[in-house]
XYZ file of C-alpha atoms in Angstrom:
167
model
C -78.689 84.258 90.882
C -81.398 86.824 90.155
C -79.405 89.501 92.097
C -76.305 88.794 89.990
C -78.290 88.993 86.747
C -79.972 92.181 87.928
C -76.564 93.805 88.855
C -75.054 92.682 85.507
C -77.999 94.256 83.589
C -77.728 97.400 85.723
C -74.022 97.757 85.013
C -74.581 97.097 81.322
C -77.325 99.734 81.209
C -75.120 102.293 82.960
C -72.277 101.632 80.461
C -74.619 102.032 77.454
C -76.230 105.135 78.868
C -72.876 106.651 79.726
C -71.513 105.973 76.256
C -74.552 107.518 74.630
C -74.248 110.549 76.854
C -70.628 111.059 75.800
C -71.587 110.668 72.143
C -74.258 113.262 72.405
C -71.781 115.672 74.102
C -69.184 115.063 71.361
C -71.700 115.808 68.678
C -73.170 118.830 70.387
C -71.897 121.093 67.548
C -74.219 119.377 65.100
C -71.622 116.870 63.875
C -69.439 119.553 62.351
C -65.647 119.124 62.546
C -63.656 121.944 64.088
C -62.338 124.790 61.826
C -58.771 123.638 62.396
C -59.591 120.214 60.867
C -61.159 121.925 57.853
C -58.089 124.126 57.398
C -55.937 120.988 57.330
C -58.285 119.351 54.830
C -58.286 122.471 52.574
C -54.435 122.790 52.724
C -54.205 119.145 51.650
C -56.568 119.716 48.715
C -54.697 122.885 47.756
C -51.324 121.052 47.788
C -52.717 118.278 45.594
C -54.193 120.846 43.202
C -50.924 122.832 43.129
C -48.954 119.675 42.342
C -51.440 118.824 39.532
C -50.809 122.282 38.015
C -47.070 121.848 38.260
C -47.247 118.394 36.618
C -49.281 119.871 33.741
C -46.699 122.612 33.148
C -43.711 120.223 33.418
C -45.361 117.774 31.028
C -46.218 120.489 28.466
C -42.580 121.572 28.229
C -41.145 118.112 28.776
C -38.911 119.388 31.608
C -36.601 117.357 33.897
C -36.317 119.299 37.164
C -33.965 116.821 38.873
C -30.968 118.774 40.132
C -33.086 121.859 40.551
C -34.002 123.389 43.900
C -37.399 124.992 44.349
C -37.643 128.441 45.924
C -40.768 130.033 47.330
C -41.252 133.790 47.280
C -40.601 133.873 51.021
C -37.219 132.172 50.485
C -36.088 135.306 48.648
C -36.879 137.736 51.479
C -33.965 139.423 53.079
C -33.334 139.182 56.806
C -32.873 142.120 59.134
C -29.233 143.258 58.880
C -28.646 141.768 55.387
C -26.570 143.944 53.095
C -28.477 144.643 49.849
C -25.274 144.378 47.800
C -24.653 140.833 49.112
C -28.095 139.591 47.986
C -28.647 141.031 44.556
C -29.361 137.530 43.333
C -32.365 137.238 45.561
C -33.538 140.740 44.801
C -33.340 140.126 41.028
C -35.731 137.146 41.391
C -38.407 138.732 43.609
C -40.185 140.615 40.743
C -41.045 137.266 39.066
C -43.712 136.504 41.708
C -45.803 139.637 40.874
C -49.211 138.924 39.328
C -51.830 136.200 39.538
C -51.867 132.578 38.417
C -53.735 129.365 38.695
C -51.906 127.529 41.436
C -48.575 128.791 42.738
C -45.866 130.421 40.741
C -42.863 128.141 40.986
C -39.157 128.982 40.823
C -36.583 126.211 40.188
C -32.851 126.952 40.216
C -30.228 124.471 39.102
C -27.827 124.080 42.105
C -29.818 126.657 44.072
C -28.749 130.266 44.261
C -25.159 129.283 43.501
C -26.236 127.881 40.040
C -26.493 129.722 36.773
C -29.685 128.347 35.261
C -33.311 128.311 36.290
C -36.976 128.120 35.364
C -39.922 130.155 36.524
C -43.177 128.261 35.884
C -46.758 129.202 36.249
C -50.259 128.770 34.757
C -51.862 131.999 33.649
C -55.419 132.683 34.730
C -56.580 131.897 31.206
C -55.080 128.357 31.592
C -51.993 128.796 29.451
C -48.695 127.446 30.763
C -45.754 129.835 30.924
C -42.043 129.142 31.312
C -39.392 131.798 31.821
C -35.806 130.583 31.340
C -33.412 132.299 33.696
C -29.655 132.660 33.593
C -27.351 134.200 36.108
C -25.197 137.064 34.773
C -22.650 138.005 37.458
C -24.760 138.300 40.637
C -28.107 138.963 38.961
C -30.671 136.576 37.486
C -31.990 137.576 34.058
C -35.014 136.303 32.152
C -33.591 135.095 28.781
C -36.733 133.757 27.180
C -40.477 133.492 27.836
C -42.580 130.798 26.208
C -46.248 130.190 26.508
C -48.318 127.103 25.518
C -52.057 126.758 25.267
C -53.179 124.415 28.017
C -56.246 123.267 29.878
C -57.569 125.578 32.550
C -57.563 123.638 35.860
C -59.900 124.596 38.692
C -59.779 123.887 42.380
C -63.053 122.477 43.582
C -64.792 124.855 45.953
C -64.490 124.070 49.611
C -67.554 124.216 51.909
C -66.385 126.138 54.920
C -69.944 126.154 56.368
C -69.477 122.482 57.370
C -67.005 123.523 60.090
C -67.607 125.140 63.410
C -65.403 127.795 65.056
C -63.196 126.399 67.796
């Protein structure tokens, strides 16, 4: 009986020691998560912030964006071999994304590039909300009006990149 108890205690000790050894190895970077984890965490926080900015702008102008398709600046880039004359609609929209803003500059087109109406929304660096109403004239998008409303300046909380280790 004593031999069985001794073997059981020995096995238990080995398991506990082995688990602690693995834990120490896993935390050998000082308990810091890898940089890739921090990048994912930052991207999530940025997306939440960016959506908060958009909601603030939409609310200030009482907009209904259902039926509108969002386009990013990259969506307007031409592909190798594209004919410039066939994509004057995209080219006429690219200049809108020049400048700086709080959050992303957002382009919404009713029925996509085939539509005739759109909005370009952004929050200026001073916090004011800006809306540019766009209409398609032939194959080119034209800014028909620009309105600006005083709004609250939103800030993205700083992210501590020092808490991560390089992987």
